[in-house]
Coordinates of C-alpha atoms in Angstrom, one line a residue:
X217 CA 0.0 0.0 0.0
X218 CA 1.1 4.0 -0.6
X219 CA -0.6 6.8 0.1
X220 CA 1.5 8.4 -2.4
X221 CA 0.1 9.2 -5.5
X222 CA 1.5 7.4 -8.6
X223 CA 1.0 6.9 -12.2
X224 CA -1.3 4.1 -12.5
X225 CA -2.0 2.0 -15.9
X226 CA -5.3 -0.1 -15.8
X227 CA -6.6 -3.3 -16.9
X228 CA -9.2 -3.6 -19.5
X229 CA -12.7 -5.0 -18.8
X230 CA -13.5 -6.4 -22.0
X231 CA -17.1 -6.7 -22.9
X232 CA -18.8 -9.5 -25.8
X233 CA -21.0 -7.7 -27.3
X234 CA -23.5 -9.5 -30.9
X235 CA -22.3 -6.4 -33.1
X236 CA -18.6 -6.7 -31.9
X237 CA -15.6 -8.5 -33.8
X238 CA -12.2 -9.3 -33.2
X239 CA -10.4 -5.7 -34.2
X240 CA -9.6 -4.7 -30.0
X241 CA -6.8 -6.9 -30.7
X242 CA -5.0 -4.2 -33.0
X243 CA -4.9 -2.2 -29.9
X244 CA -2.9 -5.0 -27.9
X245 CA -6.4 -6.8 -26.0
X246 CA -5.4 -10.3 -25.2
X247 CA -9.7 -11.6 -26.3
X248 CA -10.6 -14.4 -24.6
X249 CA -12.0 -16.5 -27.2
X250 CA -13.3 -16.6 -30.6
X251 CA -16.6 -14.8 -29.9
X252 CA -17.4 -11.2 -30.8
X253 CA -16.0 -8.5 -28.6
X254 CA -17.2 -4.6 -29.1
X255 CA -15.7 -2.6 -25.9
X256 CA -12.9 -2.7 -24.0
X257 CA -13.3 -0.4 -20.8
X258 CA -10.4 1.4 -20.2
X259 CA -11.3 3.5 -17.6
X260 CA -14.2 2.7 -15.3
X261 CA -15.4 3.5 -12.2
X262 CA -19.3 2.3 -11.8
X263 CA -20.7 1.2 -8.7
X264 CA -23.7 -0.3 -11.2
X265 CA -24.8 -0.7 -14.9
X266 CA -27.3 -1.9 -17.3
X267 CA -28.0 -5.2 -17.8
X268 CA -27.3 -4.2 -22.3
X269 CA -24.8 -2.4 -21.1
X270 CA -22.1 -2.9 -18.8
X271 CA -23.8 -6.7 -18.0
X272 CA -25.3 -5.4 -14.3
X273 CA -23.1 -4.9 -11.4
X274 CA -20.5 -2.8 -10.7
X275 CA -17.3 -1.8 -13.4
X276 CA -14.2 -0.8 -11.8
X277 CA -11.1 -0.8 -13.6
X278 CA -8.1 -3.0 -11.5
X279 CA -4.6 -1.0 -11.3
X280 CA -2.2 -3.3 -13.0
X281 CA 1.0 -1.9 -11.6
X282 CA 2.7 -0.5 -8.2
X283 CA 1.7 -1.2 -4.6
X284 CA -1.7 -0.7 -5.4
X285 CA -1.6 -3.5 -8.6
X286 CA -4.8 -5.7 -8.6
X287 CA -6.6 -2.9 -6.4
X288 CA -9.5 -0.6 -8.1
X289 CA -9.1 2.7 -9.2
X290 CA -12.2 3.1 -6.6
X291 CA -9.9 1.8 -3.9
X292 CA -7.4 4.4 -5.6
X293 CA -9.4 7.7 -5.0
X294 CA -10.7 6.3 -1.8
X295 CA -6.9 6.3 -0.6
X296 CA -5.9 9.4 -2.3
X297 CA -8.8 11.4 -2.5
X298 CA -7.9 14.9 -4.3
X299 CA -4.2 13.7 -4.7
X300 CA -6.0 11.5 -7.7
X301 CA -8.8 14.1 -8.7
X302 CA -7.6 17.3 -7.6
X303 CA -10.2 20.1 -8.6
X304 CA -11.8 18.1 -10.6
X305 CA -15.3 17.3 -9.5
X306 CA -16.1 13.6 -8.7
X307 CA -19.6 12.0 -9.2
X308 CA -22.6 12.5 -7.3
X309 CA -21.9 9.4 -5.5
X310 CA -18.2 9.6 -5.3
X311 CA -16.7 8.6 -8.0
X312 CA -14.4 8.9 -11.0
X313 CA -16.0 11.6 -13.3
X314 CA -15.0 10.0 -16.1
X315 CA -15.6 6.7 -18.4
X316 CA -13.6 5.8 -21.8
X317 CA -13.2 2.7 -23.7
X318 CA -12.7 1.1 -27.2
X319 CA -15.4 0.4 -29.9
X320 CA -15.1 -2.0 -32.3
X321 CA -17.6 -2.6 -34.8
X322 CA -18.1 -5.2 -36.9
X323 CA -21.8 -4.4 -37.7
X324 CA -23.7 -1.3 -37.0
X325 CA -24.1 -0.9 -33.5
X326 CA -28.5 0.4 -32.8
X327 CA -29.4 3.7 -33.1
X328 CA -29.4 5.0 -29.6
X329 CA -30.0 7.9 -27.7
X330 CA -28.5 9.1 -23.9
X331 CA -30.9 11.4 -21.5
X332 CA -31.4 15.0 -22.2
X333 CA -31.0 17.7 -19.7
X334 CA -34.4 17.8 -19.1
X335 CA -35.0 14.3 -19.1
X336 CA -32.7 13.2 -16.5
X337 CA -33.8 16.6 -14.5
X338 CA -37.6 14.3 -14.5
X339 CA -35.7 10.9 -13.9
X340 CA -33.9 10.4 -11.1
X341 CA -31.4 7.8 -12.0
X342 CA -31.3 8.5 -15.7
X343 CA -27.5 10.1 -15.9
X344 CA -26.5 12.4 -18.7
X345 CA -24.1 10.8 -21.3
X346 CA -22.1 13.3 -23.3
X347 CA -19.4 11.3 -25.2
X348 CA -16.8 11.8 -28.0
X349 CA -15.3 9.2 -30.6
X350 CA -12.1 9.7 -31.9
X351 CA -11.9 7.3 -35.0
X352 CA -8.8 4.8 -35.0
X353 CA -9.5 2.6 -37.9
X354 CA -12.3 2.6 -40.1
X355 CA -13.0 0.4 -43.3
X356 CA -13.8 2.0 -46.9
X357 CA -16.8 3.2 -46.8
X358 CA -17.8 2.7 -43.2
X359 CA -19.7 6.0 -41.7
X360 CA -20.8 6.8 -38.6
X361 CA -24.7 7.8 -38.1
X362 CA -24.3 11.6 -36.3
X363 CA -28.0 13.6 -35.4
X364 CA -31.3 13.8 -37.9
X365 CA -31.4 15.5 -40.6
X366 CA -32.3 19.0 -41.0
X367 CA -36.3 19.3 -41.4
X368 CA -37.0 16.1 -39.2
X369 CA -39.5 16.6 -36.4
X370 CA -40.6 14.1 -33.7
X371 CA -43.7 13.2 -35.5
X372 CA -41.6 12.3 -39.0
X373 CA -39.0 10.2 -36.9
X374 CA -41.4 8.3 -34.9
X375 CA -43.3 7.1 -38.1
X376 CA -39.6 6.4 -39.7
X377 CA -39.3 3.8 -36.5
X378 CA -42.7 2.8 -37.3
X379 CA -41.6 1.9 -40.8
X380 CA -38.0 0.9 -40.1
X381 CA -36.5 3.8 -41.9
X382 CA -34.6 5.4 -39.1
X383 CA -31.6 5.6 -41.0
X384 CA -33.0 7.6 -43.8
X385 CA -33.7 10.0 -41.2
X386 CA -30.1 10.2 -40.0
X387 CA -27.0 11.8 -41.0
X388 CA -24.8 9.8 -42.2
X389 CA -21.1 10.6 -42.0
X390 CA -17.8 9.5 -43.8
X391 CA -15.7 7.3 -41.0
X392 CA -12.5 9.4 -41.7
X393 CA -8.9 8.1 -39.3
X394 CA -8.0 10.7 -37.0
X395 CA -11.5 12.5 -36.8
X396 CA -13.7 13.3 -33.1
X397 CA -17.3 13.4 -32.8
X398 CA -18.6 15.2 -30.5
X399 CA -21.9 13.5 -29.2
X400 CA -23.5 15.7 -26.3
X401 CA -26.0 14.2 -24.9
X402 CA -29.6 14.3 -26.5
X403 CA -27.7 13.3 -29.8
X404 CA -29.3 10.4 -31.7
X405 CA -26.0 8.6 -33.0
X406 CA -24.7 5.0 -34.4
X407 CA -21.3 3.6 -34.7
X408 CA -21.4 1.9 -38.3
X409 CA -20.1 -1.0 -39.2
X410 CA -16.2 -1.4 -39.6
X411 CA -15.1 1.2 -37.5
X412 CA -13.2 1.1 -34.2
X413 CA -13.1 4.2 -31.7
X414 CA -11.8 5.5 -28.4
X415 CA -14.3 6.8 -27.0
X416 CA -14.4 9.0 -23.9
X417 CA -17.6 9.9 -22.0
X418 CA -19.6 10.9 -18.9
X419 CA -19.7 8.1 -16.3
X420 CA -23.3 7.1 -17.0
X421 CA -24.8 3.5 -18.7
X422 CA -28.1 4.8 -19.4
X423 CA -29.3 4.0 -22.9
X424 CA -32.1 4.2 -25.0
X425 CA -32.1 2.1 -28.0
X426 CA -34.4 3.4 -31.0
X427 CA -33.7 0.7 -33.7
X428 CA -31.9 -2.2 -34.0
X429 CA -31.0 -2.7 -37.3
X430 CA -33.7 -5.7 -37.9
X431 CA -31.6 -7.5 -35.1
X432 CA -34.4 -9.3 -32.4
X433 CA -34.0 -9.7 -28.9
X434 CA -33.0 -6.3 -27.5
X435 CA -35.4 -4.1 -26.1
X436 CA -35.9 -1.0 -27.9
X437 CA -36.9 2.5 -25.7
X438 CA -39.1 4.2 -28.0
X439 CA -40.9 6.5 -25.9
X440 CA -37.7 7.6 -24.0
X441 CA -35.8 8.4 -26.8
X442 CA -38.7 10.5 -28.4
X443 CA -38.7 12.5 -25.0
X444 CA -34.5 12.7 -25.4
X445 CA -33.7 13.2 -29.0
X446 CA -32.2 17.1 -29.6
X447 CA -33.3 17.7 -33.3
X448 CA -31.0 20.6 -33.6
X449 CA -27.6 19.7 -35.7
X450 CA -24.7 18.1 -34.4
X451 CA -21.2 19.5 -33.8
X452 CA -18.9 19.3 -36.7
X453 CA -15.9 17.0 -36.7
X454 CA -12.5 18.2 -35.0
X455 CA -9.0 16.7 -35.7
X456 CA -5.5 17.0 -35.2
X457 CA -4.5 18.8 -38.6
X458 CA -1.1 18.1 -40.5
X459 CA 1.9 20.0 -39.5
X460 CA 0.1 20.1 -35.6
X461 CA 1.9 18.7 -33.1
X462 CA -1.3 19.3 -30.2
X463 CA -4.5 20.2 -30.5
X464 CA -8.0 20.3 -28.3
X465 CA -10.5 18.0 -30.2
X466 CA -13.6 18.5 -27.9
X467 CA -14.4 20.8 -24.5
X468 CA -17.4 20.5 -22.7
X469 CA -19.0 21.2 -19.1
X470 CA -17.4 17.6 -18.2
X471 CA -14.1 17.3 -20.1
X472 CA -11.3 18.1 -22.0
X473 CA -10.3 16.0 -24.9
X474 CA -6.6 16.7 -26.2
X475 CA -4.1 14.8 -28.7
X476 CA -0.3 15.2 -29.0
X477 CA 1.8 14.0 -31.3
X478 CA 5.5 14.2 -30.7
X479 CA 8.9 12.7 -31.0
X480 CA 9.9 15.2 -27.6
X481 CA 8.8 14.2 -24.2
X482 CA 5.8 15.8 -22.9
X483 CA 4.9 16.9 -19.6
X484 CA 1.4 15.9 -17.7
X485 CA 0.2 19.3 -16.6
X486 CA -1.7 20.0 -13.6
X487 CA -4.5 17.8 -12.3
X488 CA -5.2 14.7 -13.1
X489 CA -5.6 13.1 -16.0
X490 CA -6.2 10.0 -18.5
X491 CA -4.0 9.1 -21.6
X492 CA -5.0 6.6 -24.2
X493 CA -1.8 5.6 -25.9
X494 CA -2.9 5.7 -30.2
X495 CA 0.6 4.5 -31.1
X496 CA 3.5 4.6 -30.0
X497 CA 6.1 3.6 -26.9
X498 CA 7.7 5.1 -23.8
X499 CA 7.7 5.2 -20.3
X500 CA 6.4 8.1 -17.7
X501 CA 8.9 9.4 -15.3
X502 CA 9.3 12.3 -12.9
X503 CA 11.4 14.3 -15.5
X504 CA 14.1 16.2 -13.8
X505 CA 12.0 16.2 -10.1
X506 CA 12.9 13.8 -7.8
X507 CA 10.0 12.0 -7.3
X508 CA 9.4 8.8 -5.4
X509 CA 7.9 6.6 -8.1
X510 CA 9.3 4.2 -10.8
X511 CA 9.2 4.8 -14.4
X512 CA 6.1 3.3 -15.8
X513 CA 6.3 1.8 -19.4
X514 CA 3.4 2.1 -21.8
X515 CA 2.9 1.4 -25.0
X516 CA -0.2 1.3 -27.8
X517 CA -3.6 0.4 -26.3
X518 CA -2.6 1.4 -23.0
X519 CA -4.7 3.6 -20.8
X520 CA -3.4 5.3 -17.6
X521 CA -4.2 7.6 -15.1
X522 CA -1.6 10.3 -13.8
X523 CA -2.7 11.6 -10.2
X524 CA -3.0 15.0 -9.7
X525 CA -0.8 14.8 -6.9
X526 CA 2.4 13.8 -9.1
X527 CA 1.2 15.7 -12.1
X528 CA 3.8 18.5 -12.1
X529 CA 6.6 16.3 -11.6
X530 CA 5.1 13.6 -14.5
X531 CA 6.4 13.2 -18.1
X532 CA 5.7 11.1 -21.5
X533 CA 8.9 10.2 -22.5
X534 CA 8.9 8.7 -26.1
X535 CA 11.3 5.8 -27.3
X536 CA 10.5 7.4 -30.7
X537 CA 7.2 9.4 -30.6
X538 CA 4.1 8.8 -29.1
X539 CA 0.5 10.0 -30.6
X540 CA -1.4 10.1 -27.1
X541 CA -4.7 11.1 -26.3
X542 CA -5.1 13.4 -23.2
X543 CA -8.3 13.4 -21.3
X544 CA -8.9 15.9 -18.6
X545 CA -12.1 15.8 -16.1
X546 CA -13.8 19.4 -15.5

């Protein structure tokens, strides 16, 4: 045990899913067996979930290395309180404000919908789930299914469910590598079929599943969706441009989203803060602070976690150049 702060990497929690395949294993996921895997949870810290979503039951992610290795990040924050989170603002129920994983699908996943402001305001229990997906790989023409289309109304797009035509009443965008989506909640989305994402989100499992794609079995949430939906367009696509070695793909009220790439090391910042290795290897050190904690080796796949209390003193340092993924809590 420590009650010293420490960068910590953290196991997956990987998660079968009918429209997954086998691509987490690009990203260094050691899959279990031949069936169809579509998320691996990076960074979790739910005392409960859905039963089509996270399988019921808590997900924590386990630390995989230092004194605290095979404890949960939970067990983490409850040691280190603000020297994990420092300003950042945990949960209502005291936890981790953040959740992010990796998609892979190999068919379209439903078209869903998370609660509205106002929606979860009148449900107690129904959490907000504002999201991002920064694309990683993505077959030829694979798209990803991003708000209605301008002139839909709530009458027009319950009669397109009605007549299984949702998608007709979506728009539909080109899966382009290296592009994020910003989904705020309210936002009707899909992931389409041959794409694979990191996505980081709000610490919430609520979903509400409009169609399905013709698939049977899985409860669709009509009337809750109706009530969620915004109607309003979408925010455009962000991305790291050519020649920019860092760049801030999405802000909201709950996070920041920012990507670096670099052959230089690159220091943490201040607070804490998660990092989803894209490619890349290296190691995170104290830099040029004496600091009492080992180098840490990372590589691609890898999501960690640098506590706020050892953020100043923390640096990326490359073998040859990383392309990391920083995610900030508000």
């Amino acid at each position: 045990m420590t009650n010293r702060p420490y960068p910590i990497i953290l196991n997956p929690i990987l998660m079968s899913k009918v429209w997954g395949g086998r691509g987490l294993s690009r990203l260094g996921k050691k899959l279990p067996h031949d069936g169809p895997f579509g998320e691996s949870w990076e960074l979790a810290d739910l005392a409960s979930t859905s039963s089509s979503g996270g399988g019921g039951g808590a997900a924590r992610s386990v630390i995989a290395n230092g004194p605290l290795a095979g404890r949960t990040i939970h067990d983490a924050l409850t040691m280190w309180g603000r020297g994990l989170l420092g300003e950042a603002r945990p949960t209502p129920d005291g936890a981790i404000p953040l959740l992010i994983k990796f998609l892979d699908a190999k068919e379209n996943l439903s078209v869903q919908v998370h609660p509205s402001p106002a929606y979860a305001a009148a449900h107690p229990g129904s959490d907000l789930k504002t999201e991002c997906w920064i694309i990683l790989d993505a077959a030829p023409g694979s798209c990803i299914y991003k708000g209605v289309r301008s002139g839909v109304t709530p009458e027009s797009f319950r009669r397109s469910i009605d007549h299984g035509t949702v998608a007709e009443h979506l728009v539909r965008v080109p899966a382009v590598v290296g592009e994020c989506h910003n989904l705020p909640s309210g936002t009707c989305h899909a992931l389409g079929a041959g794409v694979l994402v990191a996505e980081v989100q709000t610490p919430s499992d609520t979903t509400f599943r409009v169609f399905d794609w013709g698939r049977t079995g899985r409860e669709l949430h009509v009337e809750q969706a109706l009530e969620c939906i915004d109607f309003s367009e979408a925010p455009p696509a962000t991305c790291l441009k050519p020649g920019q070695g860092r760049a801030t793909l999405v802000q909201t009220e709950f996070f920041r989203v920012d990507r670096v790439r670099t052959e230089s090391p690159i220091d943490a910042g201040r607070g804490m803060s998660a990092w989803i290795v894209i490619e890349g290897e290296g190691r995170v050190t104290g830099g040029d602070h004496p600091v009492a904690f080992d180098p840490v080796r990372v590589a691609r796949g890898d999501t960690f976690v640098i506590p706020s209390g050892c953020a100043v003193s923390s640096r990326l340092e490359p073998d040859r150049s990383f392309d990391v993924v920083r995610v900030e809590p508000a």
